[in-house]
């Protein structure tokens, strides 16, 4: 099973940018779709973005479309989330996750149950 460690979170002013990274180890990273989810206090964990195992296909939640971009570097076993034009409502703990099944097509809106491995999360706080 893949082990995941997120980094890059922090405190940022509204309108600013952050780049999250998620380093994977212990598995065949390049075989799995990867996702980013977030959880704000008192709310359920929600889908943010996903990327296919090849990196050719991506999905983004409507709430972040046009502002966030998911990418991956299979040579570095790392997935990224570039976050621009941050808003206060983006404040949350951000988690990366590896798909339950290798080589799966991504479609629709991925749910937490589609993912088997999770990192511990990185806090993103946006202030205005």
PDB file of C-alpha atoms in Angstrom:
ATOM      1  CA  UNK A   1       0.000   0.000   0.000  1.00  0.00           C
ATOM      2  CA  UNK A   2       1.181   3.476  -0.813  1.00  0.00           C
ATOM      3  CA  UNK A   3       2.258   5.802   2.008  1.00  0.00           C
ATOM      4  CA  UNK A   4       1.536   9.488   1.426  1.00  0.00           C
ATOM      5  CA  UNK A   5       2.934  12.654   3.011  1.00  0.00           C
ATOM      6  CA  UNK A   6       1.515  16.078   2.214  1.00  0.00           C
ATOM      7  CA  UNK A   7       3.392  19.367   2.507  1.00  0.00           C
ATOM      8  CA  UNK A   8       3.119  22.980   1.423  1.00  0.00           C
ATOM      9  CA  UNK A   9       0.195  24.164   3.483  1.00  0.00           C
ATOM     10  CA  UNK A  10       0.256  27.388   5.448  1.00  0.00           C
ATOM     11  CA  UNK A  11      -1.269  30.777   6.127  1.00  0.00           C
ATOM     12  CA  UNK A  12      -1.984  32.918   3.064  1.00  0.00           C
ATOM     13  CA  UNK A  13      -3.890  36.093   2.339  1.00  0.00           C
ATOM     14  CA  UNK A  14      -6.989  35.903   0.171  1.00  0.00           C
ATOM     15  CA  UNK A  15      -6.030  36.166  -3.477  1.00  0.00           C
ATOM     16  CA  UNK A  16      -2.691  34.499  -2.866  1.00  0.00           C
ATOM     17  CA  UNK A  17      -1.307  31.162  -3.975  1.00  0.00           C
ATOM     18  CA  UNK A  18       0.025  27.959  -2.463  1.00  0.00           C
ATOM     19  CA  UNK A  19       1.384  24.782  -3.963  1.00  0.00           C
ATOM     20  CA  UNK A  20       0.722  21.556  -2.128  1.00  0.00           C
ATOM     21  CA  UNK A  21       2.855  18.474  -2.662  1.00  0.00           C
ATOM     22  CA  UNK A  22       2.196  14.857  -1.810  1.00  0.00           C
ATOM     23  CA  UNK A  23       5.122  12.442  -1.791  1.00  0.00           C
ATOM     24  CA  UNK A  24       4.369   8.743  -2.183  1.00  0.00           C
ATOM     25  CA  UNK A  25       6.402   5.734  -1.145  1.00  0.00           C
ATOM     26  CA  UNK A  26       6.025   2.010  -0.675  1.00  0.00           C
ATOM     27  CA  UNK A  27       3.943   1.219  -3.720  1.00  0.00           C
ATOM     28  CA  UNK A  28       3.655   1.578  -7.482  1.00  0.00           C
ATOM     29  CA  UNK A  29       2.695   5.241  -7.573  1.00  0.00           C
ATOM     30  CA  UNK A  30       2.450   5.410 -11.348  1.00  0.00           C
ATOM     31  CA  UNK A  31      -0.286   2.746 -11.413  1.00  0.00           C
ATOM     32  CA  UNK A  32      -2.829   4.713  -9.390  1.00  0.00           C
ATOM     33  CA  UNK A  33      -5.069   7.674  -9.899  1.00  0.00           C
ATOM     34  CA  UNK A  34      -4.437  10.292  -7.243  1.00  0.00           C
ATOM     35  CA  UNK A  35      -6.819  12.707  -5.591  1.00  0.00           C
ATOM     36  CA  UNK A  36      -6.924  15.744  -3.359  1.00  0.00           C
ATOM     37  CA  UNK A  37      -9.706  16.185  -0.817  1.00  0.00           C
ATOM     38  CA  UNK A  38     -10.259  18.773   1.876  1.00  0.00           C
ATOM     39  CA  UNK A  39     -12.096  18.984   5.158  1.00  0.00           C
ATOM     40  CA  UNK A  40     -13.126  22.182   6.888  1.00  0.00           C
ATOM     41  CA  UNK A  41     -14.081  22.238  10.589  1.00  0.00           C
ATOM     42  CA  UNK A  42     -17.516  20.763  11.139  1.00  0.00           C
ATOM     43  CA  UNK A  43     -17.845  19.661   7.523  1.00  0.00           C
ATOM     44  CA  UNK A  44     -17.456  16.412   5.661  1.00  0.00           C
ATOM     45  CA  UNK A  45     -14.387  15.651   3.608  1.00  0.00           C
ATOM     46  CA  UNK A  46     -14.988  16.821   0.050  1.00  0.00           C
ATOM     47  CA  UNK A  47     -13.457  16.135  -3.329  1.00  0.00           C
ATOM     48  CA  UNK A  48     -11.146  18.808  -4.749  1.00  0.00           C
ATOM     49  CA  UNK A  49      -9.292  17.289  -7.711  1.00  0.00           C
ATOM     50  CA  UNK A  50      -8.166  14.003  -9.224  1.00  0.00           C
ATOM     51  CA  UNK A  51      -5.622  12.949 -11.809  1.00  0.00           C
ATOM     52  CA  UNK A  52      -5.352   9.720 -13.747  1.00  0.00           C
ATOM     53  CA  UNK A  53      -2.426   7.353 -13.351  1.00  0.00           C
ATOM     54  CA  UNK A  54      -1.043   8.544 -16.700  1.00  0.00           C
ATOM     55  CA  UNK A  55      -1.512  12.193 -15.814  1.00  0.00           C
ATOM     56  CA  UNK A  56      -3.463  12.778 -19.023  1.00  0.00           C
ATOM     57  CA  UNK A  57      -6.893  13.166 -17.415  1.00  0.00           C
ATOM     58  CA  UNK A  58      -7.902  15.451 -14.583  1.00  0.00           C
ATOM     59  CA  UNK A  59     -11.056  16.366 -12.706  1.00  0.00           C
ATOM     60  CA  UNK A  60     -11.640  19.444 -10.584  1.00  0.00           C
ATOM     61  CA  UNK A  61     -14.547  20.294  -8.316  1.00  0.00           C
ATOM     62  CA  UNK A  62     -16.684  23.173  -9.571  1.00  0.00           C
ATOM     63  CA  UNK A  63     -15.728  25.210  -6.508  1.00  0.00           C
ATOM     64  CA  UNK A  64     -12.042  25.223  -7.506  1.00  0.00           C
ATOM     65  CA  UNK A  65     -12.235  24.984 -11.290  1.00  0.00           C
ATOM     66  CA  UNK A  66     -10.134  27.684 -12.931  1.00  0.00           C
ATOM     67  CA  UNK A  67      -8.231  28.362  -9.693  1.00  0.00           C
ATOM     68  CA  UNK A  68      -6.683  25.020  -8.690  1.00  0.00           C
ATOM     69  CA  UNK A  69      -4.682  22.646 -10.869  1.00  0.00           C
ATOM     70  CA  UNK A  70      -3.689  19.081 -10.069  1.00  0.00           C
ATOM     71  CA  UNK A  71      -0.588  17.569 -11.646  1.00  0.00           C
ATOM     72  CA  UNK A  72       1.783  14.695 -11.045  1.00  0.00           C
ATOM     73  CA  UNK A  73       5.372  13.684 -11.677  1.00  0.00           C
ATOM     74  CA  UNK A  74       5.601   9.910 -11.784  1.00  0.00           C
ATOM     75  CA  UNK A  75       9.395  10.047 -11.892  1.00  0.00           C
ATOM     76  CA  UNK A  76       9.334  11.795  -8.505  1.00  0.00           C
ATOM     77  CA  UNK A  77       6.364   9.844  -7.077  1.00  0.00           C
ATOM     78  CA  UNK A  78       4.714  13.158  -6.303  1.00  0.00           C
ATOM     79  CA  UNK A  79       1.340  14.760  -6.939  1.00  0.00           C
ATOM     80  CA  UNK A  80       0.789  18.505  -6.707  1.00  0.00           C
ATOM     81  CA  UNK A  81      -2.067  20.905  -6.191  1.00  0.00           C
ATOM     82  CA  UNK A  82      -1.421  24.441  -7.402  1.00  0.00           C
ATOM     83  CA  UNK A  83      -3.904  26.760  -5.699  1.00  0.00           C
ATOM     84  CA  UNK A  84      -4.336  30.294  -7.022  1.00  0.00           C
ATOM     85  CA  UNK A  85      -6.792  33.080  -6.181  1.00  0.00           C
ATOM     86  CA  UNK A  86      -7.382  31.542  -2.785  1.00  0.00           C
ATOM     87  CA  UNK A  87     -10.556  32.415  -0.896  1.00  0.00           C
ATOM     88  CA  UNK A  88     -11.397  32.216   2.793  1.00  0.00           C
ATOM     89  CA  UNK A  89     -13.734  29.323   2.027  1.00  0.00           C
ATOM     90  CA  UNK A  90     -10.731  27.307   0.824  1.00  0.00           C
ATOM     91  CA  UNK A  91      -9.560  27.084   4.435  1.00  0.00           C
ATOM     92  CA  UNK A  92      -9.367  23.392   5.344  1.00  0.00           C
ATOM     93  CA  UNK A  93      -7.074  20.468   5.935  1.00  0.00           C
ATOM     94  CA  UNK A  94      -6.044  19.122   2.542  1.00  0.00           C
ATOM     95  CA  UNK A  95      -5.479  15.413   2.062  1.00  0.00           C
ATOM     96  CA  UNK A  96      -4.021  13.496  -0.826  1.00  0.00           C
ATOM     97  CA  UNK A  97      -5.164   9.976  -1.543  1.00  0.00           C
ATOM     98  CA  UNK A  98      -4.308   7.039  -3.796  1.00  0.00           C
ATOM     99  CA  UNK A  99      -7.018   5.136  -5.668  1.00  0.00           C
ATOM    100  CA  UNK A 100      -8.209   1.812  -4.387  1.00  0.00           C
ATOM    101  CA  UNK A 101      -7.811   0.157  -7.807  1.00  0.00           C
ATOM    102  CA  UNK A 102      -4.852   0.513 -10.207  1.00  0.00           C
ATOM    103  CA  UNK A 103      -5.282   1.701 -13.799  1.00  0.00           C
ATOM    104  CA  UNK A 104      -8.884   2.825 -13.262  1.00  0.00           C
ATOM    105  CA  UNK A 105     -10.527   5.436 -15.473  1.00  0.00           C
ATOM    106  CA  UNK A 106     -11.521   8.609 -13.666  1.00  0.00           C
ATOM    107  CA  UNK A 107     -14.960  10.084 -14.209  1.00  0.00           C
ATOM    108  CA  UNK A 108     -17.789  11.802 -12.421  1.00  0.00           C
ATOM    109  CA  UNK A 109     -17.095  13.016  -8.927  1.00  0.00           C
ATOM    110  CA  UNK A 110     -14.729  10.719  -7.030  1.00  0.00           C
ATOM    111  CA  UNK A 111     -15.715   9.915  -3.468  1.00  0.00           C
ATOM    112  CA  UNK A 112     -13.610   9.094  -0.437  1.00  0.00           C
ATOM    113  CA  UNK A 113     -14.595   5.435  -0.770  1.00  0.00           C
ATOM    114  CA  UNK A 114     -12.743   5.279  -4.116  1.00  0.00           C
ATOM    115  CA  UNK A 115      -9.437   5.803  -2.321  1.00  0.00           C
ATOM    116  CA  UNK A 116      -7.499   3.370  -0.173  1.00  0.00           C
ATOM    117  CA  UNK A 117      -4.458   5.294   1.042  1.00  0.00           C
ATOM    118  CA  UNK A 118      -4.497   8.695   2.720  1.00  0.00           C
ATOM    119  CA  UNK A 119      -1.949  11.143   4.014  1.00  0.00           C
ATOM    120  CA  UNK A 120      -2.271  12.912   7.360  1.00  0.00           C
ATOM    121  CA  UNK A 121      -3.149  16.202   5.721  1.00  0.00           C
ATOM    122  CA  UNK A 122      -1.748  19.715   5.553  1.00  0.00           C
ATOM    123  CA  UNK A 123      -3.533  22.788   6.897  1.00  0.00           C
ATOM    124  CA  UNK A 124      -4.377  25.649   4.561  1.00  0.00           C
ATOM    125  CA  UNK A 125      -5.673  28.835   6.164  1.00  0.00           C
ATOM    126  CA  UNK A 126      -6.767  31.777   4.039  1.00  0.00           C
ATOM    127  CA  UNK A 127      -7.322  35.145   5.724  1.00  0.00           C
ATOM    128  CA  UNK A 128      -8.647  38.438   4.434  1.00  0.00           C
TER     129      UNK A 128
END
